[in-house]
Amino acid sequence: MAGLPAAAQVDPGLPRARSLELETGTLSREELVGRVLAYHRTADADRLGRAFDFAREHHGEQLRASGDPYYSHPVAVAELLTQVQLDDVTIIAGLLHDTVEDTSVTLDDVRRQFGDDVADLVDGVTKLTRLEYRSEETKQAENFQKFILATVNDIRVLLVKLADRLHNMRTIHHLSKREKRERIARETMEIYAPLSRRVGLYHVASELEDLSFEQINPEARRAIQYRLDDLSKENRVDLERIRDDLTALMEAGGIRCRIKGRRKSPYSIWRKLERKSISFRDVADIFAFRIIVEEVSECYQALGLVHTVWACLPDRFRDFISVPKPNGYRSLHTTVRASGNRRVELQIRTEEMDNTAEHGVAAHWGYKNSVYGFDPDSARAVGLDPETNLRAFSELIAHEAEPDEFLEHAKLEMYREHVFTFTPKGRLIVLPRGAMPLDFAYAVHTAIGDTCTGVRINGENRALRTELDNGDVVEILRGCEPAAPTGWEAMTITGRARAALRRLVRNRERREFRRLGQGLIRQSLRRAGIDPVTVRLDTVAARAGYESGEAMAEAAGRGKISVRELIETVFPGHKVETAGDLSRLPADDEHAKMLVSGADLTPGVTLHLAECCRPLPGDRIIGIQEPDIGLVVHAISCARLAAFDDRPDAWVDLRWTELAETGAVAVGRIRVTGANQKGVLAMLCTAVAQSNGNIVAIETDKRTVDFIDLLLDIEVEDVRRLTQILAALRSLAVVDRAVREQEA
Ligand code: MN
C-alpha cells in the first residue's frame, strides 16, 4: 500500500494536480499470481489462482457503485497488498475478504477450500466489517480504534482491512448519497487513517485523510489545492535550485544517493492552518526533500554536509536513527535555511529505513530461508526485539504516541483492562473488565439500569451475573417499575451501578417506611376514636410541623416519633387506646381452606389456623377436631398438642394446598428484643424488607429506656421465608433475640 504512487509525493519541480482516478487497475488472474511469485518464490500459485476464481464466481453478477463488476474490488485490494509484498495467505484473504459477508459463502466453505490460515484472516476481516456498521457514533472513534487493536491478533487482518478501506475511499466518489460518503469519510478520518499511521503506513494514512477531507470539506480542500498549485509554480525555480544544490553537495562529498521531493498533502496543510494561527505562507514544510543513502554512517555525513552550507534550525532537528520511533521508524529530520533564505525540511535515511518508513509493519515481512513470513532479523535490524511475534508487534504499534497526531498516549495494556461492548443500536460502551449487564445498563442510562429486569447478550437470554466480553451486543430487558432486588449489587463492579442500586434500595425502603407509618397512624387514629378517612395526613403533618404527610409517615414508620404522642398533640382531647391485640389478617375458615387440605377432611367442616402456633406453609401440620369449633390447624411442634395425646380420634392428617406452597401469603409473627436506641425500628424494618417480608403490623410490647420488645406480624409465603427473616434480624447488632412467636 505504501508502495503506491502516492499523490502526496510529487516532484516539487513538477507539480501536478492530484488525480482521483483509480490507481489500481484490475489485474488478471495471471498478472496477480505473477506479481506475488515475483517477491514470494514459494507462494502457492494454485491456491492464489483458485481464490481469484472463487471471488469472481461468488461475487457473480454483483456490481460496485462504479458499475464495475464487484469482484474487481477484492482484486484491487489484493493488488494493494502485493504492493507491500505481503505473503500469499494475506493476498488470498484480500481476494476473499468480502465473500463471507456479502455472498452465500460460509466461513466453513473458505476453511475447507483454502485452509485454516486463510479462513482465520477472512474471519478477522469479516468481524471488523461487521463492527463498522455498528460504529455510527463518531464520538466513539477513539474507543473503536482501541477495540480494533485489542481484538485484532494478527496484524495481517488489519492490513487487509486498511487495503479494503483504501480502495473503497479511492472509489467513494461513485456513491451517489452525500450523507453516506460523508459518514464513511468521517469514519476513515477518525479510525482508519490513525490506525494506518499506527502501523507505520504513513502514505496510506495521509492518502486516506486527504480522500476523506475531500468528502467532508470539499470547498476547503479545493481552495488549498489551488493555493498549493500556485505556490508550486511560484517556487518552482527556487525548489529546482535547491535540488541541484543538494545533488552537487552530495556528489562533492562522495555520497551516492537519490533525492526525492515531497509536497505536503492539502489535508495536512489544512490541519496546520486549523491548529496554529498561521497563514498558508507560514506553513514551513510544504515542500521537503528526502536524501536516501546506502549506509547509516552516510546519513550523518550527508547531514554534516548540509549543515556546513546551510544554517540549521536547532529546534527542528530530530535524530530518529539513534532513537527510533517505537514502530521502527528511523530517519534524520532537519530544517535548514537554504538558498534565498528559504526554509527547507530535509529527511535523511538509508534505503532500508525508507522501506520501513513506507511499508511500516509490512517491511519486516519477507522471504527468508525458503519461508515467507515475519522476519525477526529484519525487525532486529531496526531495533525491534527479534522475539517479537505479530501480537507483540501490534502492541508495540499501539504504544506509539505521536504528539502531533490524535492518538492517545495510553498503552494497549490499558485497553486490556477494558471490555468493549455495544448497544443494539451500535453505540460502543467501554467498561472495566469483569463488568456485568447491570454495569452496562447503568453506563447507558440510569433509567435503563433502574428498570433492568434481565439481559440478552448477542441475541440470547443470559443471567445478570454474566461477565461481558469484547464485542458483545447487550440488550437490557426492562420492566416498567424499578426492579433491583437486594443482592444485585453483587452483580456489578462499577461505582456508578453500585451507587445507583444503593439509591434504589434506599428509595424503596423509604416507600416501605412511609407505607408502614401511614398504617400505624391510621391504626392509632382509629384507637383514638377518629375515623382515619376524615383525616388528611398533610393537615396533621402541617400541625405537627412536618413539611408533608409523607415525611411524617416516614418518620413514624422509621420509629423516629411516637405516633400516639403525635395524635394526642394534634387532636387534643383524644386518647389513643393501647390495644391488647394486633390487627391481623383474619385466619378465618375461608382463608384456611385455601391453604390446607387433607384426605380425611370431612366436607363442610370449619377450618381455623391455630392462634397459638400460627402454622405457616412449610411447617408440618396436623388438625385437631374440637367440638363446636371445628378443625383447628396446628404446627406439629405446638405445645398445645400435648393436651390431645389421649384423644387420637381427634387428630386429622392435613397438608398445605398447592396454592399455599406456591406463594399465597400467610402471616407469621416474630418477637424481637433488643437495644432501644435511635432508629432501631428502622433497622428492623429494613432487615425484614430486604428479606422480602412485608410487615403488616407492629406492636411495642415493652419498652424501657434501653430495652425494646416488639411483635412484628409479617406477610410471608412460607416458613422458610420467616426463617430467613429471623436470621436477618439476628444478624443485627441491636438485636439480642428474634424468635418466631408461638405460644409455648
Ligand atoms: Mn471490501
Short mmCIF file of N, CA and C in Angstrom, two decimals, residues 176-328:
data_model
loop_
_atom_site.label_atom_id
_atom_site.label_comp_id
_atom_site.label_asym_id
_atom_site.label_seq_id
_atom_site.Cartn_x
_atom_site.Cartn_y
_atom_site.Cartn_z
N SER A 176 -23.66 7.76 -4.66
CA SER A 176 -24.48 8.92 -5.01
C SER A 176 -24.92 9.72 -3.78
N LYS A 177 -25.09 9.04 -2.63
CA LYS A 177 -25.60 9.76 -1.47
C LYS A 177 -24.50 10.49 -0.73
N ARG A 178 -24.67 11.80 -0.63
CA ARG A 178 -23.67 12.61 0.01
C ARG A 178 -23.48 12.24 1.49
N GLU A 179 -24.61 11.99 2.17
CA GLU A 179 -24.55 11.65 3.60
C GLU A 179 -23.71 10.40 3.82
N LYS A 180 -23.91 9.42 2.94
CA LYS A 180 -23.18 8.17 3.09
C LYS A 180 -21.68 8.39 2.85
N ARG A 181 -21.39 9.17 1.81
CA ARG A 181 -19.97 9.45 1.53
C ARG A 181 -19.34 10.14 2.73
N GLU A 182 -20.09 11.09 3.30
CA GLU A 182 -19.55 11.83 4.42
C GLU A 182 -19.34 10.96 5.64
N ARG A 183 -20.31 10.08 5.90
CA ARG A 183 -20.20 9.20 7.07
C ARG A 183 -18.97 8.30 6.94
N ILE A 184 -18.82 7.72 5.74
CA ILE A 184 -17.68 6.82 5.51
C ILE A 184 -16.37 7.61 5.62
N ALA A 185 -16.39 8.83 5.11
CA ALA A 185 -15.18 9.65 5.14
C ALA A 185 -14.80 9.98 6.59
N ARG A 186 -15.81 10.31 7.40
CA ARG A 186 -15.51 10.63 8.81
C ARG A 186 -14.93 9.43 9.54
N GLU A 187 -15.56 8.29 9.28
CA GLU A 187 -15.08 7.06 9.91
C GLU A 187 -13.63 6.79 9.50
N THR A 188 -13.34 7.02 8.23
CA THR A 188 -11.99 6.81 7.72
C THR A 188 -11.01 7.77 8.41
N MET A 189 -11.44 9.02 8.49
CA MET A 189 -10.59 10.04 9.09
C MET A 189 -10.30 9.72 10.55
N GLU A 190 -11.34 9.24 11.23
CA GLU A 190 -11.21 9.10 12.68
C GLU A 190 -10.67 7.73 13.11
N ILE A 191 -10.82 6.75 12.26
CA ILE A 191 -10.42 5.41 12.67
C ILE A 191 -9.29 4.85 11.81
N TYR A 192 -9.51 4.83 10.50
CA TYR A 192 -8.57 4.08 9.67
C TYR A 192 -7.28 4.85 9.35
N ALA A 193 -7.40 6.17 9.23
CA ALA A 193 -6.17 6.92 8.99
C ALA A 193 -5.23 6.82 10.22
N PRO A 194 -5.76 7.06 11.44
CA PRO A 194 -4.87 6.91 12.60
C PRO A 194 -4.32 5.48 12.74
N LEU A 195 -5.15 4.49 12.41
CA LEU A 195 -4.66 3.11 12.50
C LEU A 195 -3.54 2.87 11.49
N SER A 196 -3.68 3.41 10.30
CA SER A 196 -2.63 3.25 9.30
C SER A 196 -1.34 3.86 9.80
N ARG A 197 -1.48 5.03 10.40
CA ARG A 197 -0.29 5.69 10.90
C ARG A 197 0.32 4.86 12.02
N ARG A 198 -0.53 4.27 12.81
CA ARG A 198 -0.06 3.47 13.92
C ARG A 198 0.74 2.26 13.46
N VAL A 199 0.36 1.68 12.32
CA VAL A 199 1.15 0.54 11.83
C VAL A 199 2.27 1.01 10.91
N GLY A 200 2.46 2.32 10.87
CA GLY A 200 3.59 2.84 10.13
C GLY A 200 3.32 3.08 8.66
N LEU A 201 2.08 2.91 8.22
CA LEU A 201 1.76 3.15 6.81
C LEU A 201 1.39 4.62 6.62
N TYR A 202 2.42 5.47 6.69
CA TYR A 202 2.18 6.91 6.66
C TYR A 202 1.53 7.37 5.37
N HIS A 203 1.97 6.77 4.26
CA HIS A 203 1.39 7.18 2.98
C HIS A 203 -0.08 6.83 2.89
N VAL A 204 -0.41 5.64 3.37
CA VAL A 204 -1.81 5.24 3.36
C VAL A 204 -2.60 6.18 4.26
N ALA A 205 -2.03 6.48 5.43
CA ALA A 205 -2.71 7.39 6.35
C ALA A 205 -3.00 8.73 5.69
N SER A 206 -1.98 9.30 5.06
CA SER A 206 -2.21 10.64 4.53
C SER A 206 -3.09 10.60 3.29
N GLU A 207 -3.05 9.50 2.54
CA GLU A 207 -3.97 9.42 1.40
C GLU A 207 -5.42 9.26 1.89
N LEU A 208 -5.59 8.42 2.92
CA LEU A 208 -6.94 8.25 3.48
C LEU A 208 -7.48 9.57 4.01
N GLU A 209 -6.61 10.31 4.69
CA GLU A 209 -7.03 11.60 5.23
C GLU A 209 -7.43 12.56 4.13
N ASP A 210 -6.63 12.57 3.10
CA ASP A 210 -6.89 13.52 2.04
C ASP A 210 -8.17 13.17 1.28
N LEU A 211 -8.37 11.87 1.05
CA LEU A 211 -9.59 11.43 0.37
C LEU A 211 -10.82 11.74 1.24
N SER A 212 -10.66 11.58 2.55
CA SER A 212 -11.77 11.89 3.46
C SER A 212 -12.04 13.38 3.49
N PHE A 213 -10.97 14.14 3.56
CA PHE A 213 -11.06 15.60 3.58
C PHE A 213 -11.86 16.09 2.38
N GLU A 214 -11.62 15.49 1.25
CA GLU A 214 -12.32 15.87 0.03
C GLU A 214 -13.83 15.69 0.15
N GLN A 215 -14.26 14.66 0.90
CA GLN A 215 -15.69 14.44 1.10
C GLN A 215 -16.26 15.32 2.19
N ILE A 216 -15.48 15.50 3.25
CA ILE A 216 -16.00 16.22 4.41
C ILE A 216 -16.01 17.72 4.18
N ASN A 217 -14.98 18.20 3.55
CA ASN A 217 -14.89 19.65 3.35
C ASN A 217 -14.34 19.97 1.96
N PRO A 218 -15.13 19.67 0.93
CA PRO A 218 -14.61 19.79 -0.44
C PRO A 218 -14.17 21.22 -0.79
N GLU A 219 -14.90 22.19 -0.25
CA GLU A 219 -14.57 23.58 -0.60
C GLU A 219 -13.18 23.94 -0.07
N ALA A 220 -12.94 23.59 1.19
CA ALA A 220 -11.64 23.91 1.79
C ALA A 220 -10.52 23.20 1.04
N ARG A 221 -10.79 21.94 0.70
CA ARG A 221 -9.73 21.20 0.03
C ARG A 221 -9.41 21.83 -1.33
N ARG A 222 -10.47 22.21 -2.04
CA ARG A 222 -10.26 22.80 -3.36
C ARG A 222 -9.44 24.09 -3.24
N ALA A 223 -9.77 24.89 -2.24
CA ALA A 223 -9.07 26.16 -2.05
C ALA A 223 -7.58 25.91 -1.77
N ILE A 224 -7.31 24.93 -0.90
CA ILE A 224 -5.92 24.65 -0.55
C ILE A 224 -5.16 24.09 -1.75
N GLN A 225 -5.84 23.20 -2.47
CA GLN A 225 -5.22 22.61 -3.66
C GLN A 225 -4.82 23.72 -4.65
N TYR A 226 -5.72 24.67 -4.81
CA TYR A 226 -5.47 25.76 -5.74
C TYR A 226 -4.26 26.58 -5.30
N ARG A 227 -4.23 26.89 -3.99
CA ARG A 227 -3.11 27.67 -3.45
C ARG A 227 -1.80 26.89 -3.57
N LEU A 228 -1.90 25.58 -3.34
CA LEU A 228 -0.71 24.74 -3.42
C LEU A 228 -0.12 24.75 -4.82
N ASP A 229 -0.98 24.58 -5.80
CA ASP A 229 -0.52 24.57 -7.19
C ASP A 229 0.14 25.89 -7.53
N ASP A 230 -0.50 26.93 -7.06
CA ASP A 230 0.01 28.28 -7.26
C ASP A 230 1.40 28.43 -6.68
N LEU A 231 1.51 27.98 -5.41
CA LEU A 231 2.75 28.08 -4.68
C LEU A 231 3.85 27.25 -5.35
N SER A 232 3.48 26.08 -5.87
CA SER A 232 4.45 25.23 -6.55
C SER A 232 5.02 25.94 -7.76
N LYS A 233 4.14 26.56 -8.51
CA LYS A 233 4.60 27.30 -9.70
C LYS A 233 5.52 28.42 -9.29
N GLU A 234 5.07 29.16 -8.28
CA GLU A 234 5.80 30.32 -7.79
C GLU A 234 7.21 29.94 -7.31
N ASN A 235 7.30 28.73 -6.69
CA ASN A 235 8.56 28.32 -6.09
C ASN A 235 9.38 27.38 -6.95
N ARG A 236 8.84 27.15 -8.12
CA ARG A 236 9.44 26.13 -8.97
C ARG A 236 10.95 26.34 -9.16
N VAL A 237 11.31 27.56 -9.47
CA VAL A 237 12.71 27.86 -9.73
C VAL A 237 13.55 27.63 -8.48
N ASP A 238 13.07 28.17 -7.34
CA ASP A 238 13.76 28.00 -6.06
C ASP A 238 13.97 26.53 -5.74
N LEU A 239 12.90 25.77 -5.87
CA LEU A 239 12.96 24.36 -5.49
C LEU A 239 13.90 23.58 -6.39
N GLU A 240 13.88 23.92 -7.66
CA GLU A 240 14.79 23.23 -8.57
C GLU A 240 16.23 23.56 -8.23
N ARG A 241 16.45 24.80 -7.80
CA ARG A 241 17.81 25.18 -7.47
C ARG A 241 18.27 24.44 -6.21
N ILE A 242 17.37 24.32 -5.24
CA ILE A 242 17.73 23.61 -4.01
C ILE A 242 18.07 22.15 -4.31
N ARG A 243 17.26 21.55 -5.16
CA ARG A 243 17.53 20.16 -5.53
C ARG A 243 18.91 20.04 -6.21
N ASP A 244 19.20 20.96 -7.11
CA ASP A 244 20.50 20.94 -7.79
C ASP A 244 21.63 21.14 -6.78
N ASP A 245 21.42 22.09 -5.86
CA ASP A 245 22.44 22.35 -4.84
C ASP A 245 22.71 21.10 -4.01
N LEU A 246 21.62 20.44 -3.61
CA LEU A 246 21.75 19.24 -2.80
C LEU A 246 22.51 18.15 -3.56
N THR A 247 22.13 17.96 -4.81
CA THR A 247 22.78 16.95 -5.64
C THR A 247 24.28 17.23 -5.74
N ALA A 248 24.62 18.48 -5.99
CA ALA A 248 26.02 18.86 -6.13
C ALA A 248 26.78 18.65 -4.81
N LEU A 249 26.12 19.02 -3.73
CA LEU A 249 26.72 18.90 -2.40
C LEU A 249 27.06 17.44 -2.09
N MET A 250 26.12 16.54 -2.37
CA MET A 250 26.32 15.12 -2.08
C MET A 250 27.42 14.54 -2.99
N GLU A 251 27.40 14.95 -4.25
CA GLU A 251 28.41 14.46 -5.19
C GLU A 251 29.80 14.89 -4.74
N ALA A 252 29.90 16.15 -4.33
CA ALA A 252 31.19 16.66 -3.88
C ALA A 252 31.68 15.92 -2.64
N GLY A 253 30.74 15.49 -1.79
CA GLY A 253 31.11 14.78 -0.56
C GLY A 253 31.29 13.29 -0.80
N GLY A 254 31.10 12.85 -2.04
CA GLY A 254 31.30 11.45 -2.37
C GLY A 254 30.20 10.55 -1.84
N ILE A 255 29.01 11.09 -1.65
CA ILE A 255 27.90 10.27 -1.15
C ILE A 255 26.95 9.96 -2.30
N ARG A 256 26.79 8.63 -2.54
CA ARG A 256 25.84 8.25 -3.58
C ARG A 256 24.44 8.24 -2.97
N CYS A 257 23.53 8.90 -3.61
CA CYS A 257 22.19 9.00 -3.03
C CYS A 257 21.15 9.29 -4.09
N ARG A 258 19.88 9.14 -3.68
CA ARG A 258 18.80 9.67 -4.53
C ARG A 258 18.11 10.75 -3.72
N ILE A 259 17.60 11.72 -4.44
CA ILE A 259 16.91 12.81 -3.77
C ILE A 259 15.46 12.84 -4.25
N LYS A 260 14.56 12.77 -3.28
CA LYS A 260 13.14 12.78 -3.63
C LYS A 260 12.54 14.08 -3.12
N GLY A 261 11.63 14.64 -3.90
CA GLY A 261 10.90 15.82 -3.43
C GLY A 261 9.56 15.38 -2.87
N ARG A 262 9.06 16.15 -1.93
CA ARG A 262 7.78 15.79 -1.31
C ARG A 262 6.97 17.06 -1.08
N ARG A 263 5.70 16.96 -1.35
CA ARG A 263 4.84 18.12 -1.09
C ARG A 263 3.77 17.69 -0.11
N LYS A 264 3.52 18.55 0.85
CA LYS A 264 2.51 18.24 1.88
C LYS A 264 1.13 18.07 1.25
N SER A 265 0.35 17.21 1.81
CA SER A 265 -1.00 17.00 1.27
C SER A 265 -1.91 18.15 1.70
N PRO A 266 -2.94 18.43 0.91
CA PRO A 266 -3.86 19.51 1.29
C PRO A 266 -4.39 19.33 2.71
N TYR A 267 -4.67 18.09 3.07
CA TYR A 267 -5.24 17.90 4.40
C TYR A 267 -4.25 18.23 5.51
N SER A 268 -2.98 17.84 5.34
CA SER A 268 -2.05 18.13 6.43
C SER A 268 -1.79 19.64 6.53
N ILE A 269 -1.89 20.33 5.41
CA ILE A 269 -1.78 21.79 5.47
C ILE A 269 -2.99 22.37 6.20
N TRP A 270 -4.15 21.86 5.85
CA TRP A 270 -5.39 22.30 6.50
C TRP A 270 -5.31 22.15 8.01
N ARG A 271 -4.78 21.01 8.44
CA ARG A 271 -4.67 20.78 9.88
C ARG A 271 -3.74 21.79 10.54
N LYS A 272 -2.64 22.09 9.88
CA LYS A 272 -1.71 23.09 10.42
C LYS A 272 -2.39 24.45 10.52
N LEU A 273 -3.15 24.78 9.47
CA LEU A 273 -3.83 26.08 9.46
C LEU A 273 -4.89 26.13 10.55
N GLU A 274 -5.50 24.99 10.78
CA GLU A 274 -6.55 24.91 11.78
C GLU A 274 -6.01 25.03 13.19
N ARG A 275 -4.88 24.37 13.41
CA ARG A 275 -4.35 24.25 14.76
C ARG A 275 -3.52 25.44 15.19
N LYS A 276 -2.81 26.01 14.24
CA LYS A 276 -1.94 27.11 14.60
C LYS A 276 -2.46 28.34 13.88
N SER A 277 -2.35 29.48 14.57
CA SER A 277 -2.85 30.67 13.91
C SER A 277 -1.78 31.22 12.97
N ILE A 278 -1.57 30.47 11.90
CA ILE A 278 -0.58 30.90 10.93
C ILE A 278 -1.24 30.97 9.56
N SER A 279 -0.60 31.65 8.66
CA SER A 279 -1.16 31.74 7.32
C SER A 279 -0.52 30.67 6.44
N PHE A 280 -1.13 30.47 5.32
CA PHE A 280 -0.69 29.47 4.37
C PHE A 280 0.81 29.55 4.10
N ARG A 281 1.27 30.76 3.88
CA ARG A 281 2.65 31.00 3.51
C ARG A 281 3.62 30.59 4.63
N ASP A 282 3.10 30.59 5.89
CA ASP A 282 3.97 30.28 7.02
C ASP A 282 4.09 28.79 7.30
N VAL A 283 3.34 28.01 6.59
CA VAL A 283 3.47 26.57 6.79
C VAL A 283 4.84 26.17 6.27
N ALA A 284 5.68 25.77 7.20
CA ALA A 284 7.10 25.66 6.89
C ALA A 284 7.44 24.53 5.92
N ASP A 285 6.84 23.40 6.13
CA ASP A 285 7.35 22.24 5.41
C ASP A 285 6.42 21.78 4.29
N ILE A 286 5.85 22.74 3.60
CA ILE A 286 5.00 22.36 2.46
C ILE A 286 5.83 21.57 1.46
N PHE A 287 7.06 22.02 1.28
CA PHE A 287 7.95 21.31 0.37
C PHE A 287 9.09 20.73 1.20
N ALA A 288 9.42 19.50 0.91
CA ALA A 288 10.52 18.88 1.64
C ALA A 288 11.30 18.00 0.69
N PHE A 289 12.52 17.69 1.08
CA PHE A 289 13.35 16.80 0.27
C PHE A 289 13.78 15.62 1.12
N ARG A 290 13.93 14.52 0.45
CA ARG A 290 14.41 13.33 1.15
C ARG A 290 15.69 12.87 0.48
N ILE A 291 16.74 12.70 1.28
CA ILE A 291 18.00 12.21 0.75
C ILE A 291 18.13 10.75 1.19
N ILE A 292 18.17 9.85 0.21
CA ILE A 292 18.24 8.43 0.54
C ILE A 292 19.62 7.88 0.18
N VAL A 293 20.32 7.44 1.23
CA VAL A 293 21.71 7.00 1.06
C VAL A 293 21.81 5.49 1.26
N GLU A 294 23.05 4.95 1.20
CA GLU A 294 23.18 3.50 1.30
C GLU A 294 23.52 3.01 2.70
N GLU A 295 24.40 3.76 3.39
CA GLU A 295 24.87 3.31 4.71
C GLU A 295 24.38 4.25 5.80
N VAL A 296 24.24 3.70 7.00
CA VAL A 296 23.80 4.53 8.13
C VAL A 296 24.78 5.68 8.36
N SER A 297 26.10 5.35 8.27
CA SER A 297 27.10 6.40 8.52
C SER A 297 26.95 7.56 7.52
N GLU A 298 26.49 7.20 6.31
CA GLU A 298 26.32 8.24 5.29
C GLU A 298 25.19 9.21 5.63
N CYS A 299 24.26 8.75 6.44
CA CYS A 299 23.18 9.66 6.87
C CYS A 299 23.79 10.85 7.60
N TYR A 300 24.72 10.54 8.54
CA TYR A 300 25.33 11.60 9.34
C TYR A 300 26.30 12.44 8.51
N GLN A 301 26.98 11.75 7.56
CA GLN A 301 27.87 12.52 6.66
C GLN A 301 27.06 13.51 5.85
N ALA A 302 25.94 13.03 5.30
CA ALA A 302 25.08 13.89 4.49
C ALA A 302 24.57 15.06 5.33
N LEU A 303 24.18 14.73 6.56
CA LEU A 303 23.68 15.77 7.45
C LEU A 303 24.75 16.83 7.70
N GLY A 304 25.99 16.33 7.94
CA GLY A 304 27.10 17.24 8.18
C GLY A 304 27.32 18.18 6.99
N LEU A 305 27.27 17.60 5.80
CA LEU A 305 27.46 18.41 4.59
C LEU A 305 26.39 19.50 4.49
N VAL A 306 25.16 19.11 4.71
CA VAL A 306 24.05 20.07 4.60
C VAL A 306 24.24 21.20 5.61
N HIS A 307 24.59 20.82 6.84
CA HIS A 307 24.71 21.82 7.89
C HIS A 307 25.92 22.75 7.71
N THR A 308 26.92 22.28 6.93
CA THR A 308 28.06 23.17 6.70
C THR A 308 27.72 24.29 5.71
N VAL A 309 26.77 24.02 4.82
CA VAL A 309 26.46 25.08 3.86
C VAL A 309 25.21 25.86 4.21
N TRP A 310 24.27 25.20 4.91
CA TRP A 310 23.05 25.91 5.28
C TRP A 310 22.86 25.88 6.78
N ALA A 311 22.37 26.95 7.33
CA ALA A 311 22.15 27.01 8.78
C ALA A 311 20.95 26.15 9.16
N CYS A 312 21.17 25.40 10.23
CA CYS A 312 20.10 24.52 10.69
C CYS A 312 19.25 25.23 11.74
N LEU A 313 17.95 24.95 11.75
CA LEU A 313 17.10 25.48 12.81
C LEU A 313 17.12 24.44 13.93
N PRO A 314 17.87 24.74 15.02
CA PRO A 314 18.18 23.70 16.00
C PRO A 314 16.94 23.00 16.57
N ASP A 315 15.85 23.75 16.80
CA ASP A 315 14.70 23.13 17.43
C ASP A 315 13.93 22.21 16.48
N ARG A 316 14.34 22.19 15.23
CA ARG A 316 13.66 21.33 14.28
C ARG A 316 14.47 20.06 13.96
N PHE A 317 15.61 19.92 14.61
CA PHE A 317 16.44 18.75 14.33
C PHE A 317 16.03 17.56 15.17
N ARG A 318 15.81 16.41 14.51
CA ARG A 318 15.45 15.19 15.25
C ARG A 318 16.28 14.03 14.73
N ASP A 319 16.82 13.23 15.66
CA ASP A 319 17.59 12.07 15.26
C ASP A 319 16.82 10.79 15.61
N PHE A 320 16.04 10.32 14.66
CA PHE A 320 15.28 9.09 14.87
C PHE A 320 16.10 7.85 14.49
N ILE A 321 17.41 8.07 14.21
CA ILE A 321 18.24 6.89 13.96
C ILE A 321 18.77 6.36 15.28
N SER A 322 19.31 7.28 16.09
CA SER A 322 19.81 6.80 17.39
C SER A 322 18.65 6.50 18.34
N VAL A 323 17.55 7.18 18.18
CA VAL A 323 16.36 6.89 18.99
C VAL A 323 15.17 6.67 18.04
N PRO A 324 15.03 5.42 17.55
CA PRO A 324 13.93 5.18 16.60
C PRO A 324 12.57 5.34 17.27
N LYS A 325 11.57 5.63 16.43
CA LYS A 325 10.21 5.63 16.97
C LYS A 325 9.84 4.19 17.32
N PRO A 326 8.91 4.03 18.23
CA PRO A 326 8.58 2.66 18.67
C PRO A 326 8.16 1.73 17.53
N ASN A 327 7.64 2.26 16.46
CA ASN A 327 7.22 1.38 15.36
C ASN A 327 8.38 1.08 14.41
N GLY A 328 9.58 1.51 14.79
CA GLY A 328 10.74 1.16 13.99
C GLY A 328 11.15 2.25 13.00
#
